[in-house]
Tab-separated table of C-alpha atoms and ligand atoms in Angstrom:
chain	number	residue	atom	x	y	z
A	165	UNK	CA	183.702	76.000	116.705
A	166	UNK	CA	183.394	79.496	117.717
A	167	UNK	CA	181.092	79.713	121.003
A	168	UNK	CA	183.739	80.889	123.131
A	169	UNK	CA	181.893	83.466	125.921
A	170	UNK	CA	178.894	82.142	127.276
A	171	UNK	CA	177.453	85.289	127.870
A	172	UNK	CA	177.267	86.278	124.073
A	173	UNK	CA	173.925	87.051	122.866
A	174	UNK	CA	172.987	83.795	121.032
A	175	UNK	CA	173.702	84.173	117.519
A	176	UNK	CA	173.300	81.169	115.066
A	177	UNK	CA	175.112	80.966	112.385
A	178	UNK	CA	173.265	80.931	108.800
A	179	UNK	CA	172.098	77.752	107.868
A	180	UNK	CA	170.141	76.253	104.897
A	181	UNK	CA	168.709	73.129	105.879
A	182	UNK	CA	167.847	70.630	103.602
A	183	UNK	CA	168.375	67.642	105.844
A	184	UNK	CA	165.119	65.012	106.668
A	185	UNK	CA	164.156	67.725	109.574
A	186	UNK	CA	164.431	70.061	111.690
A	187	UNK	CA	164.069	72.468	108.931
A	188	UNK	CA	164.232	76.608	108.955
A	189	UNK	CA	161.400	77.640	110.809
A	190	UNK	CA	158.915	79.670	108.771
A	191	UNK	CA	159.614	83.137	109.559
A	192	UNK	CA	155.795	83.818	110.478
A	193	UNK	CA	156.072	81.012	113.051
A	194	UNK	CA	159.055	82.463	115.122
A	195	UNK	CA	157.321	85.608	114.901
A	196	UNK	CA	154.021	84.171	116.379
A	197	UNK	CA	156.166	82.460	118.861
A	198	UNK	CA	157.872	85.515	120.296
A	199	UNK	CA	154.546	87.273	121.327
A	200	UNK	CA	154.077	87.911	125.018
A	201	UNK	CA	152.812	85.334	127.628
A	202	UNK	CA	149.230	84.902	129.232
A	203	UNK	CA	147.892	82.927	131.579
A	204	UNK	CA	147.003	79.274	131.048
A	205	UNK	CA	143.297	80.394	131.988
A	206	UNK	CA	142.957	83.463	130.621
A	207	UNK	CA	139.663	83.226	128.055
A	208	UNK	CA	142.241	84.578	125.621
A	209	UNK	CA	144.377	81.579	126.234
A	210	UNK	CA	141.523	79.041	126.326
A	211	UNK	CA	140.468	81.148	122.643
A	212	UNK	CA	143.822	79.877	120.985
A	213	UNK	CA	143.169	76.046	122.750
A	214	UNK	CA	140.145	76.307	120.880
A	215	UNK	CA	141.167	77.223	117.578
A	216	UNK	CA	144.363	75.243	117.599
A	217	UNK	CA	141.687	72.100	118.069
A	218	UNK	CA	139.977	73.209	115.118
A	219	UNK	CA	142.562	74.268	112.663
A	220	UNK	CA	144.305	70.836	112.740
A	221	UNK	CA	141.131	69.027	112.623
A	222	UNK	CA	141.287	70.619	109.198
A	223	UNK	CA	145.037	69.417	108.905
A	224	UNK	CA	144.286	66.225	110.008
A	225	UNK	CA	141.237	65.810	108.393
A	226	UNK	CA	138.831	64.707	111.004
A	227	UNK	CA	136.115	65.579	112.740
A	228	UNK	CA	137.573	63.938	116.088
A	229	UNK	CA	136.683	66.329	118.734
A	230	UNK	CA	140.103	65.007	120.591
A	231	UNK	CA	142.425	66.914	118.329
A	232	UNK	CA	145.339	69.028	120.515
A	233	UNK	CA	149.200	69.166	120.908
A	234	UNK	CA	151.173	67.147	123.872
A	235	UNK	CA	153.419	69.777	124.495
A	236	UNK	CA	156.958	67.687	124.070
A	237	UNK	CA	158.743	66.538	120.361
A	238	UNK	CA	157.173	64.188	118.106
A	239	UNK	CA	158.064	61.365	120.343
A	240	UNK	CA	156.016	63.105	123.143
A	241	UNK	CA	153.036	62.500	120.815
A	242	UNK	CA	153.671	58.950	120.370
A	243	UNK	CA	154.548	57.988	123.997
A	244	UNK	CA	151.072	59.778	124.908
A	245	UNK	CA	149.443	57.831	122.685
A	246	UNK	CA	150.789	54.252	123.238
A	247	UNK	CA	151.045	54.744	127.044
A	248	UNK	CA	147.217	55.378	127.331
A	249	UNK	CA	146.120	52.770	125.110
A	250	UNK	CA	148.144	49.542	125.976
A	251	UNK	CA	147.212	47.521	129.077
A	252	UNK	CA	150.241	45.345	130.267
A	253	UNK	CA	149.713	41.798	128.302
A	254	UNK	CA	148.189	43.295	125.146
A	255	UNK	CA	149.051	42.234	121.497
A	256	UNK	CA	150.126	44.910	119.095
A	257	UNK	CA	151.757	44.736	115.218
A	258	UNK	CA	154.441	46.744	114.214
A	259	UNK	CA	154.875	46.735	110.394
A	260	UNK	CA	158.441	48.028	110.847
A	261	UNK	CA	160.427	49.636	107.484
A	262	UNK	CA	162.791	51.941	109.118
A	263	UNK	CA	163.934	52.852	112.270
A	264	UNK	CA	160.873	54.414	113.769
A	265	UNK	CA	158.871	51.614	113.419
A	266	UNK	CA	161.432	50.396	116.174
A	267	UNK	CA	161.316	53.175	118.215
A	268	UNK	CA	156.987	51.799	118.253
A	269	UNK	CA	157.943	48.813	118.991
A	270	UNK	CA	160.679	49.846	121.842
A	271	UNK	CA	157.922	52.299	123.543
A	272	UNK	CA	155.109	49.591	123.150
A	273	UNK	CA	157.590	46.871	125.290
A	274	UNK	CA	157.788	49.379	127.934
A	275	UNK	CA	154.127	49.865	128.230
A	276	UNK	CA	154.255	45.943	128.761
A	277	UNK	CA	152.998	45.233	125.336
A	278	UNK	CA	153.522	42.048	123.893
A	279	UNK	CA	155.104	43.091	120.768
A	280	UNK	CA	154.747	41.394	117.390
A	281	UNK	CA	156.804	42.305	114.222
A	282	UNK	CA	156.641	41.844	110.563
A	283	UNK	CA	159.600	43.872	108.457
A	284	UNK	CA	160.307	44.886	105.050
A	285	UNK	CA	164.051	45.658	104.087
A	286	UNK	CA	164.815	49.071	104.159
A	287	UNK	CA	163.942	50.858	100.650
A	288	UNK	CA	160.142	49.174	100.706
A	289	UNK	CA	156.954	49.247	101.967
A	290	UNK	CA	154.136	46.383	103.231
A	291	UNK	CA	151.354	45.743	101.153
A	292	UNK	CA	147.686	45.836	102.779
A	293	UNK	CA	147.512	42.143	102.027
A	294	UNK	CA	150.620	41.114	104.102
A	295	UNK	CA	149.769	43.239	107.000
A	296	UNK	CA	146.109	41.871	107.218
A	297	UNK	CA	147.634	38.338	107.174
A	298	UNK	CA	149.854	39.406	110.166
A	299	UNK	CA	147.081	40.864	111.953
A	300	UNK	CA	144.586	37.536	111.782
A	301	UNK	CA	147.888	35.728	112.825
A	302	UNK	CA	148.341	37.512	115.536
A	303	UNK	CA	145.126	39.078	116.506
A	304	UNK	CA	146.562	42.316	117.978
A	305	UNK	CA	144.556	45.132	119.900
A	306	UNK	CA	146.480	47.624	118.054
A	307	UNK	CA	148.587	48.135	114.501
A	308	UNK	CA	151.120	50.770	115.031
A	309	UNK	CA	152.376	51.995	112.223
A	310	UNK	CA	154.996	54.904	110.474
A	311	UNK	CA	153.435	56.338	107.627
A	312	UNK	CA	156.590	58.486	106.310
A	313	UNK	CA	159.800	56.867	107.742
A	314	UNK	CA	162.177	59.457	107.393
A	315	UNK	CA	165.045	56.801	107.572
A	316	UNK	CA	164.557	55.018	104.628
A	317	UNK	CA	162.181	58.002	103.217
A	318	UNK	CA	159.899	55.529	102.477
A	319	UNK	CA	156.000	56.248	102.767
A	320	UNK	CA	153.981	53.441	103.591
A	321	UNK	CA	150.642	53.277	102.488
A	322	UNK	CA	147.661	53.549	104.342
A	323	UNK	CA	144.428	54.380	102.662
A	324	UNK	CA	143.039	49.994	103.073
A	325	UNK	CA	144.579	49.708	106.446
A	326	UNK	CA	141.774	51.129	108.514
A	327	UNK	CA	138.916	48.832	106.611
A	328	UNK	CA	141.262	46.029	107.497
A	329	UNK	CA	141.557	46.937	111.478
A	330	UNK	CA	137.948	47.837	111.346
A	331	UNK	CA	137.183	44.169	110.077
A	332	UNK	CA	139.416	42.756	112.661
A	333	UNK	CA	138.763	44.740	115.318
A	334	UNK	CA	142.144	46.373	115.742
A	335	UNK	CA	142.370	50.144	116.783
A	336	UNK	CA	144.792	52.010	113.801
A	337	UNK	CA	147.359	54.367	114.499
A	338	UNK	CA	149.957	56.251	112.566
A	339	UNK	CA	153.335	58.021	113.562
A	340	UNK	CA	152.706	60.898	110.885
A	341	UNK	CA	155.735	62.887	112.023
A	342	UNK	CA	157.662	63.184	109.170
A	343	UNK	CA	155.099	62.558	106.499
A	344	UNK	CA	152.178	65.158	107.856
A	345	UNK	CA	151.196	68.257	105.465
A	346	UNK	CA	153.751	67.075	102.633
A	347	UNK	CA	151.847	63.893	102.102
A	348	UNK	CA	147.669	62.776	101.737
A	349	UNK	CA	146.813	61.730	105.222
A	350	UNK	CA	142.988	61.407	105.638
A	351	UNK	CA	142.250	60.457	109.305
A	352	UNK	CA	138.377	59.944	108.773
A	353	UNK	CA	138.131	58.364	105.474
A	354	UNK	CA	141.125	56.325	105.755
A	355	UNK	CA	139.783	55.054	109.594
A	356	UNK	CA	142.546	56.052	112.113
A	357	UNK	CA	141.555	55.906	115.307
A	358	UNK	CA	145.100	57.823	116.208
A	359	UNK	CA	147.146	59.874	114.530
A	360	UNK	CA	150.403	62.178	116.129
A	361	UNK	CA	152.596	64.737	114.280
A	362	UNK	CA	155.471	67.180	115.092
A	363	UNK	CA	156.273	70.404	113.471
A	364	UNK	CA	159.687	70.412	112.417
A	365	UNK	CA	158.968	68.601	109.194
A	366	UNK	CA	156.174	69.983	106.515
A	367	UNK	CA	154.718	72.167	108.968
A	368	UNK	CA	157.363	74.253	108.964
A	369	UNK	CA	158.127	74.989	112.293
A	370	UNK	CA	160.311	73.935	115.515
A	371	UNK	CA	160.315	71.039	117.340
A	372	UNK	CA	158.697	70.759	120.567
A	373	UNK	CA	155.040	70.076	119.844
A	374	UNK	CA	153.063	67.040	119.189
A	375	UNK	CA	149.620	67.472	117.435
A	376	UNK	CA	147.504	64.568	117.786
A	377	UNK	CA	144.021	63.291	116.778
A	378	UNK	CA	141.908	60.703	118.455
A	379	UNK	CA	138.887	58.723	117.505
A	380	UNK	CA	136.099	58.564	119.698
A	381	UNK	CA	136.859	54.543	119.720
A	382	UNK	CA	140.530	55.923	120.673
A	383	UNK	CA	138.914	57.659	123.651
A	384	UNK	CA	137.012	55.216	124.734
A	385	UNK	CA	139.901	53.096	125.422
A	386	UNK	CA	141.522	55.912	127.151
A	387	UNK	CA	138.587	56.501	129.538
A	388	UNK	CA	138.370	52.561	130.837
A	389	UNK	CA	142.071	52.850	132.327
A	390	UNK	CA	142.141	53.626	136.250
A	391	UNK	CA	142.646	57.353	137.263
A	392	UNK	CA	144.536	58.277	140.149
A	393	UNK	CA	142.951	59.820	143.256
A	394	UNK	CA	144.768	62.987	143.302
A	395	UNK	CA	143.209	66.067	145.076
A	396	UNK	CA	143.321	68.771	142.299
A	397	UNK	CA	141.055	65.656	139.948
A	398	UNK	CA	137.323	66.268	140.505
A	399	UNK	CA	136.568	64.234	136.668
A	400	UNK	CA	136.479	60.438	137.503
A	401	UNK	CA	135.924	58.289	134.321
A	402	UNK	CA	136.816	54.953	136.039
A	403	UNK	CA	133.635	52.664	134.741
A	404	UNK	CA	136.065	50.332	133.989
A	405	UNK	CA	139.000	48.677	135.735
A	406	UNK	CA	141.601	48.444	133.238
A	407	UNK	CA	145.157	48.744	134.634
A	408	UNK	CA	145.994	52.704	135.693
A	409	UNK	CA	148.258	54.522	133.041
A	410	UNK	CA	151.594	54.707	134.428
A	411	UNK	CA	152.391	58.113	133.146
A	412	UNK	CA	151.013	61.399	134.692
A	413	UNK	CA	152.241	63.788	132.308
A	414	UNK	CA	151.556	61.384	128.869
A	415	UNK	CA	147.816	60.306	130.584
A	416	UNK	CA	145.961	61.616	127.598
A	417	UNK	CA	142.627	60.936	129.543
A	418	UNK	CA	143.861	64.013	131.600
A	419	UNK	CA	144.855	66.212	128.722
A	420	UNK	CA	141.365	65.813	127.351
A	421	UNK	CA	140.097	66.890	130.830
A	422	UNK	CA	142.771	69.920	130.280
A	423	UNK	CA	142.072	70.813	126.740
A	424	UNK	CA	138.293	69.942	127.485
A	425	UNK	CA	135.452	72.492	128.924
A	426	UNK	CA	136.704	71.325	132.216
A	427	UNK	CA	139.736	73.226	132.432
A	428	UNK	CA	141.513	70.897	134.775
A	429	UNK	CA	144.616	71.825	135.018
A	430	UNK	CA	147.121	69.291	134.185
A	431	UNK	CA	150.820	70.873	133.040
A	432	UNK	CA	150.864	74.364	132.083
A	433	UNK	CA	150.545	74.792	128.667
A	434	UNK	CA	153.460	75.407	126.341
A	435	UNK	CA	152.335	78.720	125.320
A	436	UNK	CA	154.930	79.780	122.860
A	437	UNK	CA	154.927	76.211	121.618
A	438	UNK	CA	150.894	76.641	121.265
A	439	UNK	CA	151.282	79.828	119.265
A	440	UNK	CA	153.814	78.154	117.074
A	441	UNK	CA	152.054	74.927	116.130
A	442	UNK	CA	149.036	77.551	115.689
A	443	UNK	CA	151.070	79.441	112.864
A	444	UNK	CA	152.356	76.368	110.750
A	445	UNK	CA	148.829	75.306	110.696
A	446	UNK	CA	147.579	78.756	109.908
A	447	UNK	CA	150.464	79.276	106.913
A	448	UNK	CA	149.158	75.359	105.560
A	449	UNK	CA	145.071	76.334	105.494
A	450	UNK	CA	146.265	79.664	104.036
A	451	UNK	CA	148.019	78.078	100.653
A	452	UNK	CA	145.508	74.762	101.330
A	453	UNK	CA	146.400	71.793	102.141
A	454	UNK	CA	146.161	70.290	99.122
A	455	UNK	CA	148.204	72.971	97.402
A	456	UNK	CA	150.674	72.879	100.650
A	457	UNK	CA	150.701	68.673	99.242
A	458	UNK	CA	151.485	69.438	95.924
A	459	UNK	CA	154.100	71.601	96.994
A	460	UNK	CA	155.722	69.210	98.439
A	461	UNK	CA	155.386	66.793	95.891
A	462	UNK	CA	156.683	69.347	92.766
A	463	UNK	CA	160.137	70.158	94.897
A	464	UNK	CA	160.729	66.371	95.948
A	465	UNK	CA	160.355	65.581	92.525
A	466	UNK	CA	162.520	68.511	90.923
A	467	UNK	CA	165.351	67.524	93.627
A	468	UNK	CA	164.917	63.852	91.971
A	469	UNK	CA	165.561	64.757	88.881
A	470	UNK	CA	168.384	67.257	89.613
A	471	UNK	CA	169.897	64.488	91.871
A	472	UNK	CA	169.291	61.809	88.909
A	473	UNK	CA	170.718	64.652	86.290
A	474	UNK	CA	173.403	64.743	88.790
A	475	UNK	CA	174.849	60.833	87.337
A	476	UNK	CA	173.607	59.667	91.165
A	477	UNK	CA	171.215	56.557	92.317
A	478	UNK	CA	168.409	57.272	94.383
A	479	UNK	CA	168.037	54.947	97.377
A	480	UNK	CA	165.132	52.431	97.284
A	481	UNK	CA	161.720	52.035	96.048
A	482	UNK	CA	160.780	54.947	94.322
A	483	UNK	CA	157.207	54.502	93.439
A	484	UNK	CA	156.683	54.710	97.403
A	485	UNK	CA	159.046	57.621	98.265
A	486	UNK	CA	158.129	60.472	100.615
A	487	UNK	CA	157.306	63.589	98.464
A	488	UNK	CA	159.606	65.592	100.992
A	489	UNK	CA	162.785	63.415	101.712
A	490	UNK	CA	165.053	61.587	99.262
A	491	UNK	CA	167.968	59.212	99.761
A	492	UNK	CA	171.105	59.846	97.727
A	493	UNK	CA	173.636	56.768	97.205
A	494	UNK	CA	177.235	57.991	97.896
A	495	UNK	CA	179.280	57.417	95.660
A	496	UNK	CA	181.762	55.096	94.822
A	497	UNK	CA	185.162	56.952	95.887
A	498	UNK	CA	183.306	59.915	97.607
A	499	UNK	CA	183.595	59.712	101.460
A	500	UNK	CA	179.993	61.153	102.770
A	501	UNK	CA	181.282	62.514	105.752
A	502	UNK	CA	183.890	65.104	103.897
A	503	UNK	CA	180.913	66.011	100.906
A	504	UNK	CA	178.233	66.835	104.597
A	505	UNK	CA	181.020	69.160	105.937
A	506	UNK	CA	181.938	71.025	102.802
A	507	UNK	CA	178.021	71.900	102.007
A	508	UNK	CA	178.036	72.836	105.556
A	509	UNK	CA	181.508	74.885	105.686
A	510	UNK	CA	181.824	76.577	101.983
A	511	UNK	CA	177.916	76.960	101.098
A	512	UNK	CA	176.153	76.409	104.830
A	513	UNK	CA	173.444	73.900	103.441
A	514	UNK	CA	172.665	71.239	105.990
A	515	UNK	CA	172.141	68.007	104.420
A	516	UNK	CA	171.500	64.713	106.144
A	517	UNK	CA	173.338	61.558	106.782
A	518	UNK	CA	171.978	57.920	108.101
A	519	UNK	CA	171.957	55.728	110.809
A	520	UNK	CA	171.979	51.874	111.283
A	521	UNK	CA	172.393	49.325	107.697
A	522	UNK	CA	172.378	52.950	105.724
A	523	UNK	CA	175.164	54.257	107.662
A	524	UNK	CA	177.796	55.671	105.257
A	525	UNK	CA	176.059	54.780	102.575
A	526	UNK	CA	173.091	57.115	102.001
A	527	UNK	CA	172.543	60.633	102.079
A	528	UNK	CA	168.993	62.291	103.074
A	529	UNK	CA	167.566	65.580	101.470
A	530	UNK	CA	164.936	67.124	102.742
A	531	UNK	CA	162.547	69.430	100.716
A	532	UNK	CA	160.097	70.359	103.052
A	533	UNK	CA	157.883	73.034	105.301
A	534	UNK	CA	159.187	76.320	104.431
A	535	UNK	CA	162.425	74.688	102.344
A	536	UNK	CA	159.986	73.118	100.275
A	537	UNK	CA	160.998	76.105	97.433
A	538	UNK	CA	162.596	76.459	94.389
A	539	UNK	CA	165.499	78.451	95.212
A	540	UNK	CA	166.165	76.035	98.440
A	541	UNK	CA	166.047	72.885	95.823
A	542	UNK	CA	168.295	74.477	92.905
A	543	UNK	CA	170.812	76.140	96.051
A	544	UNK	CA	171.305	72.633	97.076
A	545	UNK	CA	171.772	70.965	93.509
A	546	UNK	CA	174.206	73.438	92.529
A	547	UNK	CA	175.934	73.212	95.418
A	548	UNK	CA	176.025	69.440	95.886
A	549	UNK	CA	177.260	68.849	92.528
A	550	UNK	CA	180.072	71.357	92.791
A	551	UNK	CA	181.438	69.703	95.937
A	552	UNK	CA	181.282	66.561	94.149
A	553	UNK	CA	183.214	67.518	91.511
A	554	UNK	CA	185.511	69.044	94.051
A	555	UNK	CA	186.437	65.780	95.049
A	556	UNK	CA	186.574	64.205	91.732
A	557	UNK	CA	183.452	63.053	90.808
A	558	UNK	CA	182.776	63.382	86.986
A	559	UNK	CA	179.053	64.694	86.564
A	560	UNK	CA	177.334	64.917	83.062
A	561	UNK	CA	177.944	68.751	83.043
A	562	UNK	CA	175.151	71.067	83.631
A	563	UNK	CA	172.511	68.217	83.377
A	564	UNK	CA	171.029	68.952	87.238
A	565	UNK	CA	170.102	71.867	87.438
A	566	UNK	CA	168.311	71.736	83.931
A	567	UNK	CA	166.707	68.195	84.792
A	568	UNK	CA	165.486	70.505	87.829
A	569	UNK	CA	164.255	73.077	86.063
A	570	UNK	CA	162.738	70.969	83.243
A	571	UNK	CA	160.518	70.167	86.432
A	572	UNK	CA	159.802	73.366	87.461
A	573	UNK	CA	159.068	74.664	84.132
A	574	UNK	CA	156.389	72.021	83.068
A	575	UNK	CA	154.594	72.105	86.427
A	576	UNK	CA	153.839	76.216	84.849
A	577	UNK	CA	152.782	74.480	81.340
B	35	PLP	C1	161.536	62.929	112.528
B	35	PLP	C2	160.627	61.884	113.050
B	35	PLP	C3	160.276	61.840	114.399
B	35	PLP	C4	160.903	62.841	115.318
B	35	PLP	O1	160.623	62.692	116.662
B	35	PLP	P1	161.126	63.851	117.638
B	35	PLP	O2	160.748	63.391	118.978
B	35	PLP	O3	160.440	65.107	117.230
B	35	PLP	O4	162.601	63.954	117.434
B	35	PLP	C5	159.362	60.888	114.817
B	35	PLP	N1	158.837	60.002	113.946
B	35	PLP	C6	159.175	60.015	112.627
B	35	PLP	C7	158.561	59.038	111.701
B	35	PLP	C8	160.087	60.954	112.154
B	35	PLP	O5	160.462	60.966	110.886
């Protein structure tokens, strides 16, 4: 590649990208991210931690007071979340569909968990009857779950979960990452006690924050674990004796303190981050969410049918598909490597490959955030097909782009 003098002004080179995420950052967001710095305290900074708390309650779709960012990716989020709510010893069930139902169940045996699986092959989803039978098997303080797992692009379900944990007595949480602002998510009315997000997906912007909601039940949990004595900590919450949180900077019962009217200071805010994650959610409430939804749902399903038009298979089980990524089957004769580096070299479209059983054998498309357009979803058909036929793939000519545009064209009917 060409970075040859490390002292050149940075300079990326022009990318589409229409992979399952990052995406290209709203333009809005990196402009709200390169405004100046304040201080952490300043009332002007404390102003934006307030309304960053309220406008993705509206995201989210709560009324959960505890509704912030953990300044770190998506992962950040989770870690934060599982860290202050296992104890060593306790049961948990991971419905796992894709790889980052592993990744729960990886960060839940470090917290000491004792971790229970069920799994679906990759391409489907659980139903609520097979994950309550797990849970009275198992009895499990908490169900972890992926709601959009970008690996498979498969979108589990989630709407009778929380009536089921509620029944039970199991505390609900979601890794929304992927799925968040392209798909419903109702935190209340569904009964999550814990939700966490990242922005490079449907929201449009970078990576590097985590927004996260948590029930008061959530908090409550949060609260009984040990705090430790540390000189700059005047808040103690220790009524209870459950085992400290091993984690200083993920110890959500000191972010709360942080984002709370006590001010106490914990990191030091990621302010450009803050500003950013306070963009993507003001560009979403500005279209509404709903319409920010449907969005999402129109392109994913024009890119179908252009893909479909295209003479390709789709990978897995449609009817549960992500509105915002969709997995292509390579194919037969067509090496998936050589098709990624030609939309990347000759029409500088980023589109994504796979990792563990769909290795080589799937591609990923993204349509989402601010490439959830028209012009991003017809760039990418056009393009893809062309490279296929490059290499000698035989297409039913034309039939994409109009399958595409057949979409697009009764969605205005
Ligand atoms: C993309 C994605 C993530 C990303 O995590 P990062 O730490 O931001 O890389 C997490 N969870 C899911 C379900 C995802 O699809």
């Amino acid at each position: 590649m060409l970075a040859i003098n490390p002292f050149d002004q940075i300079n990326p080179p022009h990318r589409l990208l229409m992979g399952p995420g990052p995406i290209n950052a709203d333009p809005r967001v990196l402009r709200a991210m390169s405004s100046q710095l304040i201080g952490q305290y300043d009332p002007a900074m404390t102003d934006y931690m307030n309304q960053v708390m309220e406008l993705y309650r509206a995201l989210f779709r709560t009324q959960n007071r505890w509704t912030m960012l953990i300044d770190g990716t998506s992962r950040a989020g989770i870690e934060a979340m599982l860290v202050s709510a296992i104890r060593p010893g306790d049961k948990v069930l991971v419905p796992v569909f894709g790889r980052f139902g592993h990744l729960l169940c990886e960060i839940a045996r470090r917290c000491r968990a004792e971790v229970h699986t069920i799994e679906a092959p990759w391409g489907e989803v659980f139903s609520a009857d097979r994950i309550e039978d797990a849970i009275k098997k198992v009895r499990p303080r908490l169900l972890l779950t992926v709601q959009g797992d970008t690996s498979t692009t498969m979108l589990q379900p989630l709407a009778e979960l929380g009536d089921i944990c509620r029944r039970h007595g199991v505390l609900f949480y979601t890794d929304a990452t992927a799925s968040f602002a392209g798909n419903e998510l109702e935190t209340d009315a569904w009964g999550l006690d814990a939700v966490s997000a990242g922005l490079q997906k449907c929201l449009g912007g970078p990576s590097g924050s985590s927004p996260i909601t948590l029930s008061p039940q959530f908090e409550e949990i949060v609260r009984r674990r040990k705090c430790v004595e540390e000189g700059i900590r005047t808040v103690d919450h220790t009524d209870g004796d459950d085992e400290m949180i091993y984690s200083n900077y993920f110890d959500l019962g000191m972010i709360m303190d942080y984002w709370g009217p006590e001010r106490l200071n914990h990191h030091t805010e990621a302010t450009s981050m803050l500003f950013a994650a306070r963009e993507c959610a003001r560009v979403i409430l500005e279209e509404g969410l709903d319409n920010t939804i449907a969005r999402h749902k129109l392109n994913g399903a024009a890119m179908l049918a252009g893909i479909q038009g295209m003479g390709l298979e789709v990978f897995g089980d449609i009817a549960n598909k992500m509105n915002n990524v969709l997995g292509v089957v390579i194919p037969q004769g067509i090496h998936g490597e050589q098709v990624r580096q030609m939309m990347l070299n000759d029409f500088a479209i980023e589109i994504g490959t796979s990792f563990g059983p769909l290795q080589g054998k799937i591609w990923r498309i993204g349509t989402m955030g601010y490439n959830a357009r028209k012009d991003c979803v017809l760039q990418t058909l056009a393009a893809l097909e062309a490279v296929l036929n490059r290499l000698g793939f035989v297409s039913p000519h034309g039939e994409a782009m109009q399958a595409a545009w057949n979409i697009y064209d009764a969605e205005q009917n």
